[in-house]
Short mmCIF file of C-alpha atoms in Angstrom, two decimals:
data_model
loop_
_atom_site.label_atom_id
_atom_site.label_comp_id
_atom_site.label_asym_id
_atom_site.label_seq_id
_atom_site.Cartn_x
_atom_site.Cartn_y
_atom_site.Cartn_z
CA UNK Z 1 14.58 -32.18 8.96
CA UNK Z 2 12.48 -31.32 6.00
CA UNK Z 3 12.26 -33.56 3.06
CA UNK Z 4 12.01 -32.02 -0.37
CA UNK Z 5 9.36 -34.28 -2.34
CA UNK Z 6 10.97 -35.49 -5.68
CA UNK Z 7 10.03 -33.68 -8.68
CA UNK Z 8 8.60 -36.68 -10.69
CA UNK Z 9 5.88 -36.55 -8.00
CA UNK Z 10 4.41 -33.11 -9.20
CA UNK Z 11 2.59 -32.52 -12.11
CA UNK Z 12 4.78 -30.46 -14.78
CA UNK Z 13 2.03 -28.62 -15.67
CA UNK Z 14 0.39 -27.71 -12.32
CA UNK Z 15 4.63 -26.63 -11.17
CA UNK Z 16 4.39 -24.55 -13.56
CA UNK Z 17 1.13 -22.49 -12.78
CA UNK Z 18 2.53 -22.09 -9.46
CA UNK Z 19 5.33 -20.58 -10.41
CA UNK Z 20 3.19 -17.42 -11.70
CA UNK Z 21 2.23 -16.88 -8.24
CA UNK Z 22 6.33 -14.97 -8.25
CA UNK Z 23 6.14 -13.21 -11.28
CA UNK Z 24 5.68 -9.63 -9.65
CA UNK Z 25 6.63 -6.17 -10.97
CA UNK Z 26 10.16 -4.19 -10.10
CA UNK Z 27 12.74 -5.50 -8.58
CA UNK Z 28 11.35 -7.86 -5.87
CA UNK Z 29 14.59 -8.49 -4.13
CA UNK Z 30 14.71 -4.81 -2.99
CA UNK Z 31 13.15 -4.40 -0.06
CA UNK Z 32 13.32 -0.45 0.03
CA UNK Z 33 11.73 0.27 -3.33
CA UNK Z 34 8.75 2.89 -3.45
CA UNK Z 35 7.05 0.34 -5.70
CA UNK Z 36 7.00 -2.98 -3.83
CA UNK Z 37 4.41 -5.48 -5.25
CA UNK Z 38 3.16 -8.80 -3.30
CA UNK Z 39 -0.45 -10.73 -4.16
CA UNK Z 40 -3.77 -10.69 -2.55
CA UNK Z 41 -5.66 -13.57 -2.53
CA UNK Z 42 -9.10 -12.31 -1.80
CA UNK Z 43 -11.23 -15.17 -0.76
CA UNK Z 44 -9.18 -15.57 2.33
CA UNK Z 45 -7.71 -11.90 2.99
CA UNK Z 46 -11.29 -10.30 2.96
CA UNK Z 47 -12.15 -12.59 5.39
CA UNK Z 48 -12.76 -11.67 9.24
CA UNK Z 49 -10.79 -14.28 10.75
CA UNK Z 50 -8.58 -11.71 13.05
CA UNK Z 51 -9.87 -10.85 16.02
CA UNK Z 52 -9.78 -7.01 16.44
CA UNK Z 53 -8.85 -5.12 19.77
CA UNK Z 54 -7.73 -6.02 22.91
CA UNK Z 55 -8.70 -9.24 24.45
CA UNK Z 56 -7.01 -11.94 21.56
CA UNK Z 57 -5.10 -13.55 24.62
CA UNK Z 58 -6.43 -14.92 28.00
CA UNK Z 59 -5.36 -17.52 30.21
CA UNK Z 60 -6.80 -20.57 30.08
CA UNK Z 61 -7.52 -21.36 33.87
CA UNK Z 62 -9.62 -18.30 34.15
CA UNK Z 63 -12.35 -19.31 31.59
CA UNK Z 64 -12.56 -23.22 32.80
CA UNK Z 65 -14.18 -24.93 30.23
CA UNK Z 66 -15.25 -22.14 27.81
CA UNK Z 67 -12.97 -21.26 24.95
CA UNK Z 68 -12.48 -18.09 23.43
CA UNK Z 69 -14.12 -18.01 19.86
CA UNK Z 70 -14.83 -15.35 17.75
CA UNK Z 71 -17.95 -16.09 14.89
CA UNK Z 72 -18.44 -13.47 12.21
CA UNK Z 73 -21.05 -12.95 9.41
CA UNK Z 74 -19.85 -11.19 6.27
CA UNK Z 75 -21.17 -11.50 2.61
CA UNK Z 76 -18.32 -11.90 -1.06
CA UNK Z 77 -20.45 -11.55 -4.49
CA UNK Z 78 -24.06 -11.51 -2.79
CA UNK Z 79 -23.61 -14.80 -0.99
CA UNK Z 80 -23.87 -15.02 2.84
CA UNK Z 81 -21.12 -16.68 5.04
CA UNK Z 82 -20.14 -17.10 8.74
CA UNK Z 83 -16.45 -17.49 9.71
CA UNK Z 84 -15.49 -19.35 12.72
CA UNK Z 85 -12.08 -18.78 14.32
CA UNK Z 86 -11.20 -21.04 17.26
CA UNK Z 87 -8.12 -20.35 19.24
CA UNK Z 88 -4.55 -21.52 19.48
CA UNK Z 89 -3.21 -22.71 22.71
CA UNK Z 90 0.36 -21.25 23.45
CA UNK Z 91 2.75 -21.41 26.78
CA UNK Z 92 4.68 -18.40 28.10
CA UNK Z 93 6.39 -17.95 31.25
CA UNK Z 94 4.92 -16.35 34.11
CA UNK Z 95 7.83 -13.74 35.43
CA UNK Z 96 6.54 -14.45 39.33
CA UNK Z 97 6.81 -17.87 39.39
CA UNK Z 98 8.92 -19.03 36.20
CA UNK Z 99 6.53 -21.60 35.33
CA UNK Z 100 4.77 -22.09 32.06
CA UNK Z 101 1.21 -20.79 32.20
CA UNK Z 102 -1.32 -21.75 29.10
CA UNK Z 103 -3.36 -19.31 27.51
CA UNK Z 104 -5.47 -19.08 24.09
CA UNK Z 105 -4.48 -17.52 21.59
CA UNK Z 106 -6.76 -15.99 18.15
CA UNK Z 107 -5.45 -14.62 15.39
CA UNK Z 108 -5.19 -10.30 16.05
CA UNK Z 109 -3.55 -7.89 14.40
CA UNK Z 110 -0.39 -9.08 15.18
CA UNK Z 111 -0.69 -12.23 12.94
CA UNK Z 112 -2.37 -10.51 10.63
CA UNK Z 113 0.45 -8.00 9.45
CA UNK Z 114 3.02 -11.21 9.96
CA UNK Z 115 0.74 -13.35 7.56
CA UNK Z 116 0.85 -10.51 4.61
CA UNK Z 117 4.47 -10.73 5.13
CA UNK Z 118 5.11 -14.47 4.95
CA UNK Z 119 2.54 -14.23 1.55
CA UNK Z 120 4.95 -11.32 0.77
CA UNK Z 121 7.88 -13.64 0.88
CA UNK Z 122 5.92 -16.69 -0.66
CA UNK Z 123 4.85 -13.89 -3.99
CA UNK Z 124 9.06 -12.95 -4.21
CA UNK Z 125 10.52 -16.49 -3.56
CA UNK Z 126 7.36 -19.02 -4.96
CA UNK Z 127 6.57 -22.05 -3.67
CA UNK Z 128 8.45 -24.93 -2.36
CA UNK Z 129 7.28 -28.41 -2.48
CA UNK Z 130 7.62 -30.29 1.01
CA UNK Z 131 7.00 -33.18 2.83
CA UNK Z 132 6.03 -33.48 6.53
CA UNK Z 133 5.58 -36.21 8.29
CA UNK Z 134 4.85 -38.08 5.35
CA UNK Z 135 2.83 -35.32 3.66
CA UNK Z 136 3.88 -33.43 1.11
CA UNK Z 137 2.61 -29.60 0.92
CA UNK Z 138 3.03 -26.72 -0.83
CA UNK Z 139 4.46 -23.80 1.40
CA UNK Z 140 7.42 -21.32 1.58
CA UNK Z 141 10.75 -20.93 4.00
CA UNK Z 142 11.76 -17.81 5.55
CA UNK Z 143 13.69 -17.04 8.77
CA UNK Z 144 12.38 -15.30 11.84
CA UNK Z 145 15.34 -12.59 10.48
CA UNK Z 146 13.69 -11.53 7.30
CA UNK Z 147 10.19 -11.16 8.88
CA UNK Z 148 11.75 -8.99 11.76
CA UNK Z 149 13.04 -7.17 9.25
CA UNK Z 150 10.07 -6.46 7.10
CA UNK Z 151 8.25 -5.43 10.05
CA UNK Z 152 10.94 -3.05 10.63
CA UNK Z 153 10.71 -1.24 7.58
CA UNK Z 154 6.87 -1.14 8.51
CA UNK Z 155 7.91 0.88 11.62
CA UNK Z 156 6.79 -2.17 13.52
CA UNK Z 157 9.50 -3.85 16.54
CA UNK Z 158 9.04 -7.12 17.58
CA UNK Z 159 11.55 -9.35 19.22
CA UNK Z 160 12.27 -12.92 18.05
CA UNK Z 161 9.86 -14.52 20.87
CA UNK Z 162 7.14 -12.43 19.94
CA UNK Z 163 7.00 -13.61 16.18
CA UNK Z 164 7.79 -17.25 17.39
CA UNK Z 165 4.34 -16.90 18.96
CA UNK Z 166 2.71 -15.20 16.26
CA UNK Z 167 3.50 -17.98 14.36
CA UNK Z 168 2.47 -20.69 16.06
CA UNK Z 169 -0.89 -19.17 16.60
CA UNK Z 170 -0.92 -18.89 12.93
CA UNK Z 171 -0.33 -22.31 12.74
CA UNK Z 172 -2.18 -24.00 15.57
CA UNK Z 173 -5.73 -21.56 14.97
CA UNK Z 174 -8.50 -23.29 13.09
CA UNK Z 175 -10.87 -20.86 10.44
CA UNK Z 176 -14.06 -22.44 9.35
CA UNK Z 177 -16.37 -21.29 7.18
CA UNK Z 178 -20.46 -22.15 6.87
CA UNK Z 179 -22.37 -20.58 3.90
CA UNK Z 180 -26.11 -19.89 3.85
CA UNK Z 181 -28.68 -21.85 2.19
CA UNK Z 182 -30.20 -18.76 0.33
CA UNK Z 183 -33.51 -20.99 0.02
CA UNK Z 184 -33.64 -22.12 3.67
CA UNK Z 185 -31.59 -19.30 6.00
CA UNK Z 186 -31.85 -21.67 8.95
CA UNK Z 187 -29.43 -24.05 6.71
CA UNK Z 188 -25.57 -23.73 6.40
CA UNK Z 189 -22.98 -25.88 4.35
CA UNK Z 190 -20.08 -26.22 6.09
CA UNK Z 191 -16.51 -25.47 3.97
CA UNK Z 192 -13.19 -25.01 5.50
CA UNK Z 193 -11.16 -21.93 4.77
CA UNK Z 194 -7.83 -23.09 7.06
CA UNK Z 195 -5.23 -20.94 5.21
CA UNK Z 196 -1.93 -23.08 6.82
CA UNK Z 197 -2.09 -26.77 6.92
CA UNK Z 198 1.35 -27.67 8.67
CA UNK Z 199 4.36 -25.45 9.80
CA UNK Z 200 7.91 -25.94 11.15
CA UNK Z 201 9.36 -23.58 13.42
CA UNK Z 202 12.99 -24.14 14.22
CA UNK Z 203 13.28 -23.78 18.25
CA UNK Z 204 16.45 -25.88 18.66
CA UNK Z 205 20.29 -24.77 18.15
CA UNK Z 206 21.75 -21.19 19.14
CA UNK Z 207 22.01 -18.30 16.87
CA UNK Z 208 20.49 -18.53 13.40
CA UNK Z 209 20.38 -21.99 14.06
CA UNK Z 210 16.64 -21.08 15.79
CA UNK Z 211 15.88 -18.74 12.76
CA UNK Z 212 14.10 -21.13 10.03
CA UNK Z 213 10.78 -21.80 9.21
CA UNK Z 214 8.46 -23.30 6.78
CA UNK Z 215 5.03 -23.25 6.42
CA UNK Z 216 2.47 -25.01 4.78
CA UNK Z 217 -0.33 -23.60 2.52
CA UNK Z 218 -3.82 -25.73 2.58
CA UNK Z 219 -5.05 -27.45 -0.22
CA UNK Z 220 -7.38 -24.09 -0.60
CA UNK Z 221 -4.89 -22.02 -0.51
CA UNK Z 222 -2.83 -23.45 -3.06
CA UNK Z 223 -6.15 -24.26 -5.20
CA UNK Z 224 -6.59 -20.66 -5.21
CA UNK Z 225 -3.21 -19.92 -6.63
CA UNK Z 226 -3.55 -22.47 -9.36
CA UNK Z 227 -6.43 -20.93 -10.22
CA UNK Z 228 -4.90 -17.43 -10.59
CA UNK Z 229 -7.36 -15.86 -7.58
CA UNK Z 230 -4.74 -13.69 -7.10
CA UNK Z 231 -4.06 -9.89 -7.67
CA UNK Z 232 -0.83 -8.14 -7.90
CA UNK Z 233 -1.17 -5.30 -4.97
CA UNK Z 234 1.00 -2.25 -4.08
CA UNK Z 235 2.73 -3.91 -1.22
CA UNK Z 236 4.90 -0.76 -0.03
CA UNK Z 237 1.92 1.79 0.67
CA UNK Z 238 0.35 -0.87 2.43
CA UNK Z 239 2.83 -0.69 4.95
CA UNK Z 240 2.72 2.86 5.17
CA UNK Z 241 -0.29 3.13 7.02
CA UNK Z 242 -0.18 3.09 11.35
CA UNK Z 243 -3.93 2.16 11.40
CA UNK Z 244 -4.66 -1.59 10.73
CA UNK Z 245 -7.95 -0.40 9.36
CA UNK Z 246 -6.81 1.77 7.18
CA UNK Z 247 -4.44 -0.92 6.22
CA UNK Z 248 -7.65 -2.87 5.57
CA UNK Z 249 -9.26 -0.30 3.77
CA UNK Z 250 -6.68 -0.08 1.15
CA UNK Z 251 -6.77 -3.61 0.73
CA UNK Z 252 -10.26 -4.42 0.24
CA UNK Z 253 -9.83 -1.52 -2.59
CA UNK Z 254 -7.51 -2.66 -4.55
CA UNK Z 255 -9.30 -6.28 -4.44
CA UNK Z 256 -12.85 -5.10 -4.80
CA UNK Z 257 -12.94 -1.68 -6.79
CA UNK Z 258 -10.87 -2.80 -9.80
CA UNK Z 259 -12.92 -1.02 -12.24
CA UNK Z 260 -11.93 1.94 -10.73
CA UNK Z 261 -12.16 5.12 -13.16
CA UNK Z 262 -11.16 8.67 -13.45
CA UNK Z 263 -14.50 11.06 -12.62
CA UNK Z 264 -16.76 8.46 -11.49
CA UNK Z 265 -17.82 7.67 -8.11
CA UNK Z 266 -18.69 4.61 -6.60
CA UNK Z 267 -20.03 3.88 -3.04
CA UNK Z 268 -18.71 1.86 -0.15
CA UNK Z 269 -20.57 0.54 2.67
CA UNK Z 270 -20.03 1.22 5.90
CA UNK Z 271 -21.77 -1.94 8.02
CA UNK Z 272 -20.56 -4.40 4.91
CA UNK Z 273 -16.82 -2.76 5.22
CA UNK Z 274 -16.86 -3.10 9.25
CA UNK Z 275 -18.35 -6.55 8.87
CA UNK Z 276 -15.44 -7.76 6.35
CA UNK Z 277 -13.06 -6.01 8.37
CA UNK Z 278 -14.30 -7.82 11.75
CA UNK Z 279 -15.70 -5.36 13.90
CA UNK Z 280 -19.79 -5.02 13.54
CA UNK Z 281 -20.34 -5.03 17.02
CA UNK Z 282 -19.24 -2.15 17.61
CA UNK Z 283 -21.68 1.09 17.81
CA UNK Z 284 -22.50 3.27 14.45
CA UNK Z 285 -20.25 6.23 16.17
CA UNK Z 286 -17.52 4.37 16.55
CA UNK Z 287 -17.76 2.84 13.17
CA UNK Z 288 -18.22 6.60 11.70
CA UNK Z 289 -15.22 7.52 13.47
CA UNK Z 290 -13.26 4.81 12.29
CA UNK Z 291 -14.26 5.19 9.02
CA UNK Z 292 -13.61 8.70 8.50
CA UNK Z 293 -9.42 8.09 10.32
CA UNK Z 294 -9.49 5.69 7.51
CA UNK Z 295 -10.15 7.91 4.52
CA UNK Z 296 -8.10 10.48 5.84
CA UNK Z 297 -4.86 8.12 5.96
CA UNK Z 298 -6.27 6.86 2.31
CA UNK Z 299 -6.46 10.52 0.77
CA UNK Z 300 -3.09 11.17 2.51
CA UNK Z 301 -2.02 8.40 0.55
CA UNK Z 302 -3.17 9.71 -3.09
CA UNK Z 303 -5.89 6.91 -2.84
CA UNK Z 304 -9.31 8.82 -2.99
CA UNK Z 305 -9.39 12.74 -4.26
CA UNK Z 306 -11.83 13.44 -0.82
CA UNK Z 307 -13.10 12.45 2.11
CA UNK Z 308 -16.71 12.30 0.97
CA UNK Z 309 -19.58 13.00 4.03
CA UNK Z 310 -21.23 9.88 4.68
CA UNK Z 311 -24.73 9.52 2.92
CA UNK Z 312 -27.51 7.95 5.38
CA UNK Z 313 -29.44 4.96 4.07
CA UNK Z 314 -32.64 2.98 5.93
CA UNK Z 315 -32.14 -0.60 6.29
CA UNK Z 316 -35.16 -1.51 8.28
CA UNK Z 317 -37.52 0.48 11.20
CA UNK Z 318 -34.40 0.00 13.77
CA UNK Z 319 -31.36 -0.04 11.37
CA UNK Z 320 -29.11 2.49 9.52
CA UNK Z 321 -26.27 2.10 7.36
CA UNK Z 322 -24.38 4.95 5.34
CA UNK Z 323 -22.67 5.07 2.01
CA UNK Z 324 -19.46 6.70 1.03
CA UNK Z 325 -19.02 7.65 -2.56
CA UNK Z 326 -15.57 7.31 -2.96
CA UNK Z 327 -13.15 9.18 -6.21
CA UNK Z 328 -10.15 7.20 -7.02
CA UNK Z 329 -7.02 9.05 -7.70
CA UNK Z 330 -5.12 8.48 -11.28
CA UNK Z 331 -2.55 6.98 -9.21
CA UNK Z 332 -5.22 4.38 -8.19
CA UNK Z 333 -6.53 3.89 -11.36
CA UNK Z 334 -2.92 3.52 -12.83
CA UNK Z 335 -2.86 0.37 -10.49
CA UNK Z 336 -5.71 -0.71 -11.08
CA UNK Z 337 -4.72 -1.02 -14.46
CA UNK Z 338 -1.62 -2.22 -13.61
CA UNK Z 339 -2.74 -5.37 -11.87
CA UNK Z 340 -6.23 -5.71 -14.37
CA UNK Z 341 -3.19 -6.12 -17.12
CA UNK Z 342 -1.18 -8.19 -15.25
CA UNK Z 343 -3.92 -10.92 -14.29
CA UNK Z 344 -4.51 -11.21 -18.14
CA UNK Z 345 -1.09 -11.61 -19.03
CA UNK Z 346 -0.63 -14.52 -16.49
CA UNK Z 347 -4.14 -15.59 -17.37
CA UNK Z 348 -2.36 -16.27 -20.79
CA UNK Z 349 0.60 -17.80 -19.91
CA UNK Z 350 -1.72 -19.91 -17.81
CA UNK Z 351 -3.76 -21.22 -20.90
CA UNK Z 352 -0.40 -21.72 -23.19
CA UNK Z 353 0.50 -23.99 -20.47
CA UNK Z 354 -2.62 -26.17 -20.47
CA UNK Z 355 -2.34 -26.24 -23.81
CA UNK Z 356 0.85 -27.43 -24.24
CA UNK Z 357 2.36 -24.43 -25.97
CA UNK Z 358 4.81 -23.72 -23.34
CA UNK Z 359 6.78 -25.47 -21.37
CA UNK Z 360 8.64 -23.08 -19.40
CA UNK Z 361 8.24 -19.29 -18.25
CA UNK Z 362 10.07 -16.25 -20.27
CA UNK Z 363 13.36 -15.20 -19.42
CA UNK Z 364 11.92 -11.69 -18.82
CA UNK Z 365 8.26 -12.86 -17.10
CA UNK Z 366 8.04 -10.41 -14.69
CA UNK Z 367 6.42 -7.39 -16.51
CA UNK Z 368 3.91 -10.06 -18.17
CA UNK Z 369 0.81 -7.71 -19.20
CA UNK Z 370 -2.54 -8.58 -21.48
CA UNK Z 371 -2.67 -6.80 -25.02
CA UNK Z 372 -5.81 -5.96 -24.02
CA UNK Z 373 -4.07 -3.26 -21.20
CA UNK Z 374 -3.59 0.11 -23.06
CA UNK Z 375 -0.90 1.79 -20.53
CA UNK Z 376 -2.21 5.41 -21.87
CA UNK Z 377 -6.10 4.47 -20.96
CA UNK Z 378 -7.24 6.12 -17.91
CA UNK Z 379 -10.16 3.69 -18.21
CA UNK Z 380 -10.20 -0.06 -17.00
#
């Protein structure tokens, strides 16, 4: 059984900064709205901690003593990092034999899309406070019913077993991440990124009885969202897309281009965007390729006004990378402004709480917006 911690062990003050991490736009009970908002949290979701393609699950008597890894470089605000994902172990049956037949497990798409649910469910519900095994965490509760479900509206099917596994490769993969001394290159500080720290999954009882979950969010993670290193996103055209990169895409948009204005251009990178995304080994055509489905799904969208042609650009004697100037949409920019506004207006709420001048949320919190946030600007 979980324990709920007592709430004389939490700091009133720190509760209630938490809490901002569920004041979203809309109605965010309605799971069918055109307009359905969740939060980003950047530092961990423009990480490349999934492992991309086929390949994310092999047995484990056919590699011996050599685990599957996966080690990627990638770069946030001009600093260089590596992120190092090691793998889950999980059991499943073999059909020949009926016995149980180890394999690991890393993080792929498949987790991926579950994860930006469960954060989904944690931005509409909050934060519960928990204690397991004698620690208490921060984390949310959902069934196995309500993430089947939001996977259906995403036009994704997956049976009970499948997301059972999903999860507990969520929980039972490690993420590590090493930054670069930018003075001595051959030097790396080592910081840990985990984004779960503990999770319950429910496998006893019949029925719904098997349905319930918690999980844990690591002292990072919930760091982060005291912080406010969040970002209201569009959840609902997220899920619109059939291409996890293009999925991506969008993402690392809304988190990363949020002075986006009408008329004015602004270029992407193709080897940094294939590097966040977790894919630079792949060759330049394939990247190309992949770029260019992306864009296309993004101006279907009403994202980007074009697909721009790529713009070639020398890196060294051997090495070529290509830009994309990109033209938001005013239905980007409106979001853009959107979540710029909101971020200030919780950015306020979170100083009157420091300071004492609150010591509860507004009735009406969810459309909280900065008076800095003009809604009839087209500029950010």
């Amino acid at each position: 059984m979980l324990a709920t911690t007592p709430d004389f062990k939490v700091d009133p003050k720190e509760a209630l900064r938490l809490r901002l991490f569920e004041v979203l736009d809309g109605d965010k009970y309605d799971l069918n709205l055109e307009r359905k908002y969740s939060n980003s949290i950047t530092s961990i979701d423009l990480i490349p901690r999934f492992y991309r393609g086929y390949g994310a699950i092999k047995p484990v008597a056919d590699l011996a003593s050599n685990t599957v890894s996966i080690s990627n470089n990638f770069s946030i605000q001009g600093k260089d990092y590596t992120c190092r994902v090691q793998p889950a172990v999980i059991q499943r049956i073999d059909r020949k034999t009926k016995e149980k037949v180890e394999f690991y497990a890393l993080p792929s798409d498949a987790e991926e899309l579950i994860e930006k649910v469960i954060f989904l469910i944690a931005s509409t519900n909050g934060l519960e406070r928990k204690s397991i095994g004698g620690i208490t965490r921060y984390g949310t509760s959902f069934s196995l019913y309500e993430i089947k479900k939001y996977l259906q509206l995403m036009g994704k099917t997956k049976s009970y077993e499948q997301i059972r596994e999903s999860l507990t490769i969520i929980r039972d993969s490690k993420t590590r991440i090493s930054q670069t001394d930018q003075n001595n290159p051959k030097r790396r500080a080592e910081i840990t990124h985990d984004v779960w720290s503990d999770a319950v999954l429910e496998l006893e009882g019949n029925g719904r009885g098997r349905d319930r979950c918690y999980i844990g969010f690591s002292d990072f993670v919930v760091q982060e969202i005291s912080n406010l290193s969040y970002r209201q996103i569009l959840f609902s055209r997220l899920t619109c897309y059939g291409s996890t990169f293009s999925r991506y895409l969008d993402l690392y948009l809304s988190s990363m281009w949020t002075s986006a204005t009408l008329d004015r251009k602004e270029p992407i990178s193709l080897l940094r965007i294939m590097e966040s995304f977790g894919k630079p080994q792949v060759s330049i055509v394939t990247k190309r390729r992949d770029m260019r489905a992306a864009l296309l799904d993004l101006l279907e969208k009403n994202v980007i006004k074009t697909v721009p042609s790529p713009i070639k650009k020398r890196i060294n004697d051997e090495e070529f990378d290509y830009l994309y100037y990109l033209e938001p949409t005013d239905h980007f920019v409106e979001e853009m402004i959107i979540s710029n506004g909101k971020l200030k207006g919780l950015k306020s709420l979170s100083n009157k709480i420091t300071e004492d001048e609150i010591k509860e949320l507004p009735d009406k919190v969810g459309r909280v917006y900065s008076d800095f946030v003009c809604p009839d600007t087209n500029v950010i």
